[in-house]
Short mmCIF file of C-alpha atoms in Angstrom, two decimals:
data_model
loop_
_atom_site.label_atom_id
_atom_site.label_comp_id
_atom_site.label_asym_id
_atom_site.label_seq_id
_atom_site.Cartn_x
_atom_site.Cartn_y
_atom_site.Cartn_z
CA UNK A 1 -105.22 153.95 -96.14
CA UNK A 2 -102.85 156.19 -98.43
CA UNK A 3 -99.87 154.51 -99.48
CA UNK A 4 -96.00 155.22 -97.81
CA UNK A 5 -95.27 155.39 -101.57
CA UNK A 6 -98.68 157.41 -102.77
CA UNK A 7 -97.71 161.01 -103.07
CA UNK A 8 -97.89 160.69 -106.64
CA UNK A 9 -100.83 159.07 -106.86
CA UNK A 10 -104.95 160.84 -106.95
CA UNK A 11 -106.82 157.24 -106.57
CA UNK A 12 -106.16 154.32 -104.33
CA UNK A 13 -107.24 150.55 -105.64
CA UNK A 14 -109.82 148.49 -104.86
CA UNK A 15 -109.41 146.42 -101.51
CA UNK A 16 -109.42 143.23 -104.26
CA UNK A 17 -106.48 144.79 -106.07
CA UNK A 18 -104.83 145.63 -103.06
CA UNK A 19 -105.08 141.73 -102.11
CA UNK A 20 -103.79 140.37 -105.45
CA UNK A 21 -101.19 142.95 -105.29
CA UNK A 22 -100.23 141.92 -101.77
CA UNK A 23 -97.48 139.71 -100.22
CA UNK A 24 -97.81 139.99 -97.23
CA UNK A 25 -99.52 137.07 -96.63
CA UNK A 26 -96.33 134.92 -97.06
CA UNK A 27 -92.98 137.39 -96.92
CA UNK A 28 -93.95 137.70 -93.30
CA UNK A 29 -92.46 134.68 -92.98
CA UNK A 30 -89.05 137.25 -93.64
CA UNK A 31 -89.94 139.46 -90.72
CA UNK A 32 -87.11 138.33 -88.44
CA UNK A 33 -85.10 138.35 -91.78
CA UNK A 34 -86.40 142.59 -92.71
CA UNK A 35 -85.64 143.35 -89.14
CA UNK A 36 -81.85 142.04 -88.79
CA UNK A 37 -81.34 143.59 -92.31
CA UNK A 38 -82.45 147.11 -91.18
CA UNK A 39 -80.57 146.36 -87.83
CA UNK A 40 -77.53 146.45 -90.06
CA UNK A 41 -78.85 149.33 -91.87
CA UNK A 42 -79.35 151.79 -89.72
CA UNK A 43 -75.67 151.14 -87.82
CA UNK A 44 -74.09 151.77 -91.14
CA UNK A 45 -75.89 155.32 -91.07
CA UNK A 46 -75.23 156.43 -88.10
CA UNK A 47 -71.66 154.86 -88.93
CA UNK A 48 -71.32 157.60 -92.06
CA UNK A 49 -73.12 160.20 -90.43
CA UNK A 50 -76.19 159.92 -92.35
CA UNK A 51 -78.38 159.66 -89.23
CA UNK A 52 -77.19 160.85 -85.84
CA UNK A 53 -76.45 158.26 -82.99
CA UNK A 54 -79.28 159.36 -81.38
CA UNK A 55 -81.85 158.45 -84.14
CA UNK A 56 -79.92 155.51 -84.55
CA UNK A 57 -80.52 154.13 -81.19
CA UNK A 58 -83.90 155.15 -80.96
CA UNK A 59 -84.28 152.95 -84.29
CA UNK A 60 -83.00 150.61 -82.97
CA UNK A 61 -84.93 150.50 -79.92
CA UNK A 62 -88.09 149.86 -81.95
CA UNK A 63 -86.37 147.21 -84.32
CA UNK A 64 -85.42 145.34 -81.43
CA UNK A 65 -89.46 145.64 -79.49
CA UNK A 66 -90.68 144.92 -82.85
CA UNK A 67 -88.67 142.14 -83.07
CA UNK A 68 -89.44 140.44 -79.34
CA UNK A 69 -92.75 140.88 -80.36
CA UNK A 70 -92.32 138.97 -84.01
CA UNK A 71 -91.00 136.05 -81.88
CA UNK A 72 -93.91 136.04 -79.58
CA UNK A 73 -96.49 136.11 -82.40
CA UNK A 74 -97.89 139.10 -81.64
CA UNK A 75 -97.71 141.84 -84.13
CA UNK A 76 -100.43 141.94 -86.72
CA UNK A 77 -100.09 142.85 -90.41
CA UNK A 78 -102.27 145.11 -92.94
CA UNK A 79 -103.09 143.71 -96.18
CA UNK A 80 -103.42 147.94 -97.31
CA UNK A 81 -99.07 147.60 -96.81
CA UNK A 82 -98.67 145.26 -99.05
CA UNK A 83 -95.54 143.55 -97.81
CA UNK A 84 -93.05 142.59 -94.80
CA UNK A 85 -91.19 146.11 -95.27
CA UNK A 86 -94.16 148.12 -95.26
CA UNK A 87 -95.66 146.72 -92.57
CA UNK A 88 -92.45 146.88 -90.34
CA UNK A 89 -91.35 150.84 -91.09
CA UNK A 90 -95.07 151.52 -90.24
CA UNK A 91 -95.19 149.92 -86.59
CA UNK A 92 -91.87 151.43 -85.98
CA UNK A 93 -93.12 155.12 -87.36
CA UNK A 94 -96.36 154.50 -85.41
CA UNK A 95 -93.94 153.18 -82.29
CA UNK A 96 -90.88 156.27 -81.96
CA UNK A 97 -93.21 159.04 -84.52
CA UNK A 98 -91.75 160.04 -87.98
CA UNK A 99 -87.41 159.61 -87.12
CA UNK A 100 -88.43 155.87 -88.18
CA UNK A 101 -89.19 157.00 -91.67
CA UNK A 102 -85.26 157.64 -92.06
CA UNK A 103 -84.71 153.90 -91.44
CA UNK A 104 -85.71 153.90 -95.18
CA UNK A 105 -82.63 156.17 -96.34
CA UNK A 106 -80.20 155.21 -98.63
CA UNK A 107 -82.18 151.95 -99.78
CA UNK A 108 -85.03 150.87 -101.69
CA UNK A 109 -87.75 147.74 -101.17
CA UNK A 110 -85.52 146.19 -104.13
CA UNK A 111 -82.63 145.86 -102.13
CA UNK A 112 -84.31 145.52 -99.07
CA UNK A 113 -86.30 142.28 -100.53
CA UNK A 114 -83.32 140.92 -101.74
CA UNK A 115 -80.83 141.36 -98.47
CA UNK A 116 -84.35 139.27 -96.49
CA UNK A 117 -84.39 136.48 -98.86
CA UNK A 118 -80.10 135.85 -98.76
CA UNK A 119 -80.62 135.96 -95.05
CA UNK A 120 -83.66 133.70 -94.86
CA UNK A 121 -82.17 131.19 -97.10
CA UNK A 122 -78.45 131.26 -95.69
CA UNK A 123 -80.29 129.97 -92.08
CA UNK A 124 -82.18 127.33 -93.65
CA UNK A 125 -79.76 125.95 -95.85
CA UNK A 126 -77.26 125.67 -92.82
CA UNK A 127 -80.50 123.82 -91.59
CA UNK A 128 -80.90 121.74 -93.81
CA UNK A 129 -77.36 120.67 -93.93
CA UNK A 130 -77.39 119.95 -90.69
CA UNK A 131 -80.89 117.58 -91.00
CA UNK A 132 -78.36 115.53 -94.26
CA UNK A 133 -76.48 115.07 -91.58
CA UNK A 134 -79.12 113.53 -88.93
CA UNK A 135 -80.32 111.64 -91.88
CA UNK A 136 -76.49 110.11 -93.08
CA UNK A 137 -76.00 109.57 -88.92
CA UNK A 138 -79.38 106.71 -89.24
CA UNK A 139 -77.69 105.38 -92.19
CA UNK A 140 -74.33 104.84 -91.03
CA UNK A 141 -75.74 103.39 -87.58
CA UNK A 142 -78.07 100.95 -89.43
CA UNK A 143 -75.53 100.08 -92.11
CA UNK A 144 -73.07 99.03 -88.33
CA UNK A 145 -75.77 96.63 -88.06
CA UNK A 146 -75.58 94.82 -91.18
CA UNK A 147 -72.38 94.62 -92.59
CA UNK A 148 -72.97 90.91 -93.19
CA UNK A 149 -76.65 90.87 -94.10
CA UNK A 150 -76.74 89.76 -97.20
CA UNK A 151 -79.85 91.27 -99.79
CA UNK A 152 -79.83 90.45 -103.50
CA UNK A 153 -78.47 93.69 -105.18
CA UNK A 154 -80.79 94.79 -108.58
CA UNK A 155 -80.30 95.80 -111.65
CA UNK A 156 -83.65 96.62 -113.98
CA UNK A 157 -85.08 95.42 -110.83
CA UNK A 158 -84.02 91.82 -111.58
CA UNK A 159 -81.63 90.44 -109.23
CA UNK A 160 -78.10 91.13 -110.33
CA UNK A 161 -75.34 89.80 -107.57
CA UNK A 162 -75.62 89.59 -103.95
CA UNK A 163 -74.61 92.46 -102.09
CA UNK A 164 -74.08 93.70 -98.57
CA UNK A 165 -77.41 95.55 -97.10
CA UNK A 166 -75.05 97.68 -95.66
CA UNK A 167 -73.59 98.64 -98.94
CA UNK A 168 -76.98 99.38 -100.61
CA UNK A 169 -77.80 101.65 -97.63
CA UNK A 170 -74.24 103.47 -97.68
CA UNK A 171 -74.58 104.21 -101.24
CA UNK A 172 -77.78 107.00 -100.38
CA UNK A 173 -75.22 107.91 -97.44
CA UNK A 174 -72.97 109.14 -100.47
CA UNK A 175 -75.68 110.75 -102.59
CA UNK A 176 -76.41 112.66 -99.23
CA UNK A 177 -72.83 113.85 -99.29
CA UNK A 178 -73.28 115.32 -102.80
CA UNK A 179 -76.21 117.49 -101.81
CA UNK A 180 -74.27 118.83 -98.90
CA UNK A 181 -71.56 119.44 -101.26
CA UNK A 182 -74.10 121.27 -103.97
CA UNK A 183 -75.93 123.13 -100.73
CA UNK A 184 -72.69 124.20 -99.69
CA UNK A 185 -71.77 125.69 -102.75
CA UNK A 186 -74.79 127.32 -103.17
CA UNK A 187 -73.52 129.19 -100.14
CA UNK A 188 -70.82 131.39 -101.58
CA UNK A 189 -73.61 132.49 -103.92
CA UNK A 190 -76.27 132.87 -101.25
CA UNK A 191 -73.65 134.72 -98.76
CA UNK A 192 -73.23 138.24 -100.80
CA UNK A 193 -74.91 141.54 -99.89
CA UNK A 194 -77.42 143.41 -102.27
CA UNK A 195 -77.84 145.94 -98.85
CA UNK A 196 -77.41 149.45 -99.94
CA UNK A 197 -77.69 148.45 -103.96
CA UNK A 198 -80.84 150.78 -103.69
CA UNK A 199 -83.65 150.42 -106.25
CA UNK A 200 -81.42 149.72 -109.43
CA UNK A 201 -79.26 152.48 -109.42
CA UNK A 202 -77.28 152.56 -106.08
CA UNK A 203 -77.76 155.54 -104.06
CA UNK A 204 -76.12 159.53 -103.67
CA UNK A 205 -75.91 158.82 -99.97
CA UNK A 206 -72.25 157.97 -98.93
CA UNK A 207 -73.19 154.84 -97.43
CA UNK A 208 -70.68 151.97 -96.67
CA UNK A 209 -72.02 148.44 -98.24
CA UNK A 210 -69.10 146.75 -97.08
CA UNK A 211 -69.87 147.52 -93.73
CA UNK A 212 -73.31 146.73 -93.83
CA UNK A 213 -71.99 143.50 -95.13
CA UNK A 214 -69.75 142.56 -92.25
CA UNK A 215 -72.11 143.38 -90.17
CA UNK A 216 -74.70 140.70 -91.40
CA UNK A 217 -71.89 138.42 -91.64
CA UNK A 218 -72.05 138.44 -95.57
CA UNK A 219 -68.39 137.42 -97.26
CA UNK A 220 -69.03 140.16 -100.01
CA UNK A 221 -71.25 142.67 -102.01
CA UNK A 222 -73.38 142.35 -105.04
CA UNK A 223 -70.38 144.41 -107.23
CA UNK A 224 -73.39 145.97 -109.89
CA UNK A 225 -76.19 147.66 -108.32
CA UNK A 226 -78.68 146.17 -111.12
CA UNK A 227 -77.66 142.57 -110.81
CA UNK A 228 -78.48 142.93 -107.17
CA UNK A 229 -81.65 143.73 -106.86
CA UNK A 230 -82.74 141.52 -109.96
CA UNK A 231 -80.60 138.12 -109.38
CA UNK A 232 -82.44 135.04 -107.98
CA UNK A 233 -79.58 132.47 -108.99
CA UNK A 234 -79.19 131.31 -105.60
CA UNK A 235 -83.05 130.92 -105.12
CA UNK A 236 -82.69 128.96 -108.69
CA UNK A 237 -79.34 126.90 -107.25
CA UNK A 238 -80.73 126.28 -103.77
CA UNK A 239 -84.18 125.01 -105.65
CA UNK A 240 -81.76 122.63 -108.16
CA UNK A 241 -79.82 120.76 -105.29
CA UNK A 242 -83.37 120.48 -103.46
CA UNK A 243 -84.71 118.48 -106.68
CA UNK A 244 -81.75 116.37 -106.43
CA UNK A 245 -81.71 115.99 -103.14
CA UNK A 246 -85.39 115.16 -103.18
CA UNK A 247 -84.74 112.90 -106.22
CA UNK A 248 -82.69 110.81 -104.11
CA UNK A 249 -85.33 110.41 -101.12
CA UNK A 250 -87.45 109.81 -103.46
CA UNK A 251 -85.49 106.95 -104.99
CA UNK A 252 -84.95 105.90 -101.12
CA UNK A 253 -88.64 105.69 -100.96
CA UNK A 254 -89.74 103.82 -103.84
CA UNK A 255 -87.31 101.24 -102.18
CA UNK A 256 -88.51 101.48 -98.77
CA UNK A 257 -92.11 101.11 -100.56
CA UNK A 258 -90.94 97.82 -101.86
CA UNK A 259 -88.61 96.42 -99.55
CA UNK A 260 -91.84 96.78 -96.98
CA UNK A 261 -94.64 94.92 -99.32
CA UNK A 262 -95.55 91.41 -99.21
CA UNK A 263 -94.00 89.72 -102.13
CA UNK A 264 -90.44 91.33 -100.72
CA UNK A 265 -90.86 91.38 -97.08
CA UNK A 266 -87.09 92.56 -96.27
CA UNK A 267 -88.32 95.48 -93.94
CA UNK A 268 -90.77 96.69 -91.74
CA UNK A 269 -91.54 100.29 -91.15
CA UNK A 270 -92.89 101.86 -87.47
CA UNK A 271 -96.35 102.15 -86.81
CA UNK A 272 -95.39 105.71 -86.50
CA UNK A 273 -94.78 105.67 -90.26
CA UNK A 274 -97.41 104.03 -91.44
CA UNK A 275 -101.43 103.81 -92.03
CA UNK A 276 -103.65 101.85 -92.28
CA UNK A 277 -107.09 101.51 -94.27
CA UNK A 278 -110.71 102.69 -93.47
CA UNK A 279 -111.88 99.72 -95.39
CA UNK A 280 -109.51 96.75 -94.82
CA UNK A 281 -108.41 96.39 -91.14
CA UNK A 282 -105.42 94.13 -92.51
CA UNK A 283 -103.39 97.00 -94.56
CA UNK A 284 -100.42 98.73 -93.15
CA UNK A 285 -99.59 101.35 -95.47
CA UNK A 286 -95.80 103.34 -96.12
CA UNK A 287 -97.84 106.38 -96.84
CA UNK A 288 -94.86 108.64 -95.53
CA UNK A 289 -92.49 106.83 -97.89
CA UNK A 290 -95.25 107.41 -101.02
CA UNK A 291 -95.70 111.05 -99.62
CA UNK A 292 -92.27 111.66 -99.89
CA UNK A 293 -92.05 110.20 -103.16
CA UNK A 294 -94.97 112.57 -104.22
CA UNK A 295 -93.77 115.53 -102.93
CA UNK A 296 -90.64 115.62 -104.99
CA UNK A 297 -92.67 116.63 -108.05
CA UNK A 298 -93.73 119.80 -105.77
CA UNK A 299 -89.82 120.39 -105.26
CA UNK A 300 -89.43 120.26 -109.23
CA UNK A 301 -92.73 122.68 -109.97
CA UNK A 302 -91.11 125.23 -107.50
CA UNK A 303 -87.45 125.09 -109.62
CA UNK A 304 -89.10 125.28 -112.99
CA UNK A 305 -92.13 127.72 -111.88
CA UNK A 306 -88.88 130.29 -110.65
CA UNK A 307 -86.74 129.85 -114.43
CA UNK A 308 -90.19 130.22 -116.33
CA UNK A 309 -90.89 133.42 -113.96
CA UNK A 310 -87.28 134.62 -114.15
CA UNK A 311 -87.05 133.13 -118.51
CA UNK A 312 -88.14 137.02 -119.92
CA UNK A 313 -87.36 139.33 -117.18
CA UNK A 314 -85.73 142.85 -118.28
CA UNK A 315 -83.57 144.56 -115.60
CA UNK A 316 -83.74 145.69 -113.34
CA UNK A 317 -86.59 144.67 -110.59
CA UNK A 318 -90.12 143.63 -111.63
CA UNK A 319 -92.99 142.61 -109.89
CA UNK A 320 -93.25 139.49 -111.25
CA UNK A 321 -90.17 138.66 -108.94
CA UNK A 322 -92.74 139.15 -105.90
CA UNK A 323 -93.89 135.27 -107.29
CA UNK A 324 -89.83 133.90 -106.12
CA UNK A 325 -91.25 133.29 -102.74
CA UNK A 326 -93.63 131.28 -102.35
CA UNK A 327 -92.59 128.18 -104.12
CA UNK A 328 -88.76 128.87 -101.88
CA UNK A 329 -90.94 128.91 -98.68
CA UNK A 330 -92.51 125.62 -99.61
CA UNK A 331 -89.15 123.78 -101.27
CA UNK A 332 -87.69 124.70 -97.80
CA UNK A 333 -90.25 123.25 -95.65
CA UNK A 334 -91.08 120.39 -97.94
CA UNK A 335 -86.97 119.07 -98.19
CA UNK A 336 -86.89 119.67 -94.29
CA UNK A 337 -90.18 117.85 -93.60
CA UNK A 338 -88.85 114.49 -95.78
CA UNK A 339 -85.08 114.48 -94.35
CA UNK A 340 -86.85 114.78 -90.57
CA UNK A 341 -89.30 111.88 -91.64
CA UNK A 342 -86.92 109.87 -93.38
CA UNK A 343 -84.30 110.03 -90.42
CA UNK A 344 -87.24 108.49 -88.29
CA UNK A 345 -88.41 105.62 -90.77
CA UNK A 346 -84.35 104.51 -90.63
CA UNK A 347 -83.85 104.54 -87.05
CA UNK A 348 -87.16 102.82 -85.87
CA UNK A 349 -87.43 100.26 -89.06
CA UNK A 350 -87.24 96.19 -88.74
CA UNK A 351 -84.89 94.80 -90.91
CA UNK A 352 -85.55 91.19 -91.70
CA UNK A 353 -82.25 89.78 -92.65
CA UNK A 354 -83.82 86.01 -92.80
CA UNK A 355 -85.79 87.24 -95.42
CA UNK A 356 -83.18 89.27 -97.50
CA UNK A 357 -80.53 86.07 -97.04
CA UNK A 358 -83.25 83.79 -98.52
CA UNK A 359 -83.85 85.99 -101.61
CA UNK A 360 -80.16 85.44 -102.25
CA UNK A 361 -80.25 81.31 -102.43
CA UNK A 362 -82.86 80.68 -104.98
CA UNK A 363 -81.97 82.93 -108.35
CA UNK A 364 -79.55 83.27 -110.68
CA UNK A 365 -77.03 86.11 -109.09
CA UNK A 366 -74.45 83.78 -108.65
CA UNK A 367 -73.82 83.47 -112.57
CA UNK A 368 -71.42 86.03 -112.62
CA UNK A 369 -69.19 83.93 -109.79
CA UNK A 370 -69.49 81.26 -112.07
CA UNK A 371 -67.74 83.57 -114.99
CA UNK A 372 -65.52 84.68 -112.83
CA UNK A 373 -64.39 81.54 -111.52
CA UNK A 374 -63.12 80.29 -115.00
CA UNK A 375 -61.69 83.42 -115.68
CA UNK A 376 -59.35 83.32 -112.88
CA UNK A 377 -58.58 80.02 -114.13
CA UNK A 378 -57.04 81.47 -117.28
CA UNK A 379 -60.46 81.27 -119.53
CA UNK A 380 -61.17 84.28 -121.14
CA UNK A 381 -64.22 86.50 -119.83
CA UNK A 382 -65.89 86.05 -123.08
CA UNK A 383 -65.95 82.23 -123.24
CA UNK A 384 -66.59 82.22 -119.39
CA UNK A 385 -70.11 84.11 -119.64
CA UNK A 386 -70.80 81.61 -122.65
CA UNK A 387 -70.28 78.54 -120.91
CA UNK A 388 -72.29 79.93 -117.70
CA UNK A 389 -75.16 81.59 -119.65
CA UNK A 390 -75.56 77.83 -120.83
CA UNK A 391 -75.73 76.40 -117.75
CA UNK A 392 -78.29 79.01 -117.05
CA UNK A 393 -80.32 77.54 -119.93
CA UNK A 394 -79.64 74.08 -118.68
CA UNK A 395 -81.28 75.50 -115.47
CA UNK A 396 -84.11 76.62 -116.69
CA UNK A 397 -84.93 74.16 -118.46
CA UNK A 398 -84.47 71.50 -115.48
CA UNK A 399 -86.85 74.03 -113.31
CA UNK A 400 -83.60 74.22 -110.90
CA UNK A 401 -80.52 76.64 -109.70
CA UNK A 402 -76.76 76.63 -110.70
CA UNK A 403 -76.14 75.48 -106.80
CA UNK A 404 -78.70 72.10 -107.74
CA UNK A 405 -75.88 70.95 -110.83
CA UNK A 406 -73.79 67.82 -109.83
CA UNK A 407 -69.95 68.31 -110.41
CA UNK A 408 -70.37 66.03 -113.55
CA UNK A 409 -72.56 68.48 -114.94
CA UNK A 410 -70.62 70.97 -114.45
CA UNK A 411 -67.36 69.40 -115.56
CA UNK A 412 -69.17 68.87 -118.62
CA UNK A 413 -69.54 72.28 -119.37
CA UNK A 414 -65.94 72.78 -118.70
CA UNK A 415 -62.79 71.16 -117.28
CA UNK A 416 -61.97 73.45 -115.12
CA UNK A 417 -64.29 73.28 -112.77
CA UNK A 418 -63.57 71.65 -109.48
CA UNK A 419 -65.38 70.42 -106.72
CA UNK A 420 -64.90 74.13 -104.70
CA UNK A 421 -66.98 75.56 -106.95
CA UNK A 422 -69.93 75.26 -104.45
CA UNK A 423 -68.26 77.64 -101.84
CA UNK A 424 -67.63 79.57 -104.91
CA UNK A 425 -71.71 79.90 -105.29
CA UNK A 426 -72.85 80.61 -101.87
CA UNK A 427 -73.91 84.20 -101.67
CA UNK A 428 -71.91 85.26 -98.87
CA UNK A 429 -68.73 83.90 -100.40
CA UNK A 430 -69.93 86.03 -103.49
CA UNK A 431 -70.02 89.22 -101.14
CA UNK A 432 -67.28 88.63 -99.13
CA UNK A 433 -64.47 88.16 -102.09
CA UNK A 434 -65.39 91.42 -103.77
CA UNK A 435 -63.14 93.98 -102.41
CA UNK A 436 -62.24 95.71 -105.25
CA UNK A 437 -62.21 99.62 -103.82
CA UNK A 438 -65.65 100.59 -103.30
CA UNK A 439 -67.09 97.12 -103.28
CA UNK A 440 -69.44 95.19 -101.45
CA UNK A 441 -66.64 93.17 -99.78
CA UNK A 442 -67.34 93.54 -95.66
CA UNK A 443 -63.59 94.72 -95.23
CA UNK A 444 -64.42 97.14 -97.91
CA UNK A 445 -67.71 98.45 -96.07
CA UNK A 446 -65.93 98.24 -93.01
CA UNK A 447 -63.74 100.63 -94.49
CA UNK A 448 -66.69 102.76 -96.04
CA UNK A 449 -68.16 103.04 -92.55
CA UNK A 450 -64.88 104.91 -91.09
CA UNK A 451 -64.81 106.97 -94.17
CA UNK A 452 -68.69 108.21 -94.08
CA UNK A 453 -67.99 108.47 -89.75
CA UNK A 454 -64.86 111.00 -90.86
CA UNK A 455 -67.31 112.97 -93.38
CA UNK A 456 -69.60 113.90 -90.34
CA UNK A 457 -67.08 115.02 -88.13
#
């Protein structure tokens, strides 16, 4: 098959090269993307006169049968045309005869590339945005549920201080909103045309970019003609917030992973999120948590394979570029796959507040009421956490908890103890009394709750 681009050329490659050359085999996943682009294109033509009205329409007409057939699934593409672009201008040439070869005017594959990938990625980031969303919506109804369970909050995975379940969960409700925040931002970068920017060099045509522009519904244009058809910053952005937005699933998982195993036994996840074994009949396995988990390092190899593509690049377009979409098709299906799963794990998950309540009553995390206790008596913070980290000795060495010390003991250690100092250690005391802002106090995650409900409005 000769080329669209072969005039210059005496020999044709191997069908091998052609194949390693190729892209089609994954931009066709832009085909809805390359035909909404030229949509645009071709109205700005016949808009400045390039192409008549008539050659516009009939354009048009194939764009759009082209198109109705892309959603169907039933158009078929040729390795021999290399990519999405090819293949389209050749059905529509074969479809309305050679007036489809001026679809091409005035632009260049460069351009044309770019203008598919902005499109592509401004739908599925306003996708995935909306999936946060679902996700934060599971949290917030769950974390309604549990204002007053009490779990044992960690620090170096030791316990620390009781804390509200509800808090923990309303803290990955916040990380949430700071990948919206980053996704949305990447926005204004992904929302600007590179349409008309032409193959480095802009074009002699008098076309009109800014129309093209409006027309897509882009909020402005690529202002150098080189840096658009060469920049992949919002590929690079878009791939950052998904590697900290899959950080924090991941994070979420690893939790899930232990909150759901024997020795913790605060949760238990759906059968429809869970395996089992093929060798003992007892297991029931998170494996969607520990996929999640996994897949994050997928997420990161797609950011870093893109800068280490990108790292020695000269201007203006080179084919190395051709190697940006792969690893964005995946980190787009891969983020979407784990909010969708994680969403279902939240909303169909036992919590087993017994369980996280009774974590709370035999350890240590009421030391730091104990400190704070004297302090409010006038001790200083320093001698305080003295005088209680010996009592935790005492403790230990007895084989009991602070709760198990008579008053005498206690009295010993310090005057100012008083016989309230056992409401002082019960766990949901602890909880309840800290509503500093932003604490685990239940008027405090009361409060949280309407502020994360106002967020999703």
């Amino acid at each position: 098959m000769k080329k669209l681009w072969g005039g210059r050329f005496t020999q044709t490659a191997e069908e091998w090269v052609d194949e390693f050359g190729a892209s089609i085999s994954f931009d066709q996943q832009l085909v809805l993307e390359d035909i909404e682009g030229s949509l645009a294109h071709v109205t700005m033509l016949a808009s400045c006169g390039i192409v008549t009205e008539e050659e516009a329409e009939l354009i048009k007409k194939g764009l759009y049968e082209i198109k109705e057939k892309a959603e169907k699934d039933e158009l078929s593409f040729s390795v021999e045309l290399e990519d999405i672009h090819l293949n389209i201008e050749s059905l529509l040439t074969e479809m309305i005869g050679p007036v489809g070869g001026k679809l091409h005017t005035g632009r260049s594959r460069n351009d044309q590339v770019a203008v598919d990938m902005h499109l592509y990625l401004r739908n599925q980031v306003e996708h995935i945005l909306d999936l946060i969303t679902e996700m934060q919506k599971e949290l917030v109804t769950l974390a309604e549920q549990h204002v007053e369970t009490i779990m044992p909050g960690y620090t170096h995975l030791q316990r620390a201080q009781p804390i509200s379940f509800a808090h923990h969960l309303l803290a990955y409700f916040w990380m949430l909103e700071r990948d919206k925040a980053r996704y949305i931002d990447n926005l204004n970068r992904i929302n600007v045309s590179p349409l008309g920017a032409g193959a480095l060099a802009g074009t002699t045509f008098p076309i009109d970019r800014y129309l093209s522009a409006e027309i897509l519904g882009f909020d402005s244009i690529y202002e150098n003609s080189l840096d658009a058809v060469s920049d992949r910053d919002f590929i690079l952005e878009f791939m950052s917030a998904s590697s900290i937005l899959m950080m924090h699933l991941s994070r979420f998982a690893e939790e899930i992973i232990l909150w759901s195993s024997q020795e913790f036994q605060f949760i238990e996840l759906s059968d429809s999120f869970s395996t089992g074994s093929s060798i003992m009949p007892q297991k029931k396995n998170p494996d969607m948590a520990e996929l999640i988990r996994g897949k994050s390092g997928r997420v990161y190899g797609n950011l870093f394979g893109l800068l280490t593509i990108l790292k020695g690049l000269p201007l203006a377009y080179n084919k190395d570029m051709q190697e940006d979409k792969e690893g964005m098709f995946d980190t787009v299906k891969t983020v979407s796959g784990s909010l969708k799963i994680f969403a279902g794990m939240i909303r169909t998950m036992k919590v087993k507040s017994a369980q996280m309540e009774k974590a709370t009553q035999n350890d240590f995390s009421n030391a730091t009421e104990l400190a704070d206790y004297l302090s409010a008596k006038g001790l200083p913070f320093r001698q305080a956490h003295e005088i209680v980290g010996e009592l935790v000795l005492i403790c230990v060495q007895k084989g009991c908890y602070l709760k198990d010390l008579n008053l005498e003991e206690f009295q010993k250690a310090s005057a100012l103890f008083e016989a309230d100092i056992y409401e002082a250690l019960e766990p949901k005391t602890a909880v309840k009394r800290r509503n500093s802002a932003g604490g685990t106090g239940f008027s405090q995650v009361y409060h949280a709750i309407e502020k994360a409900k106002e967020c999703m409005k």
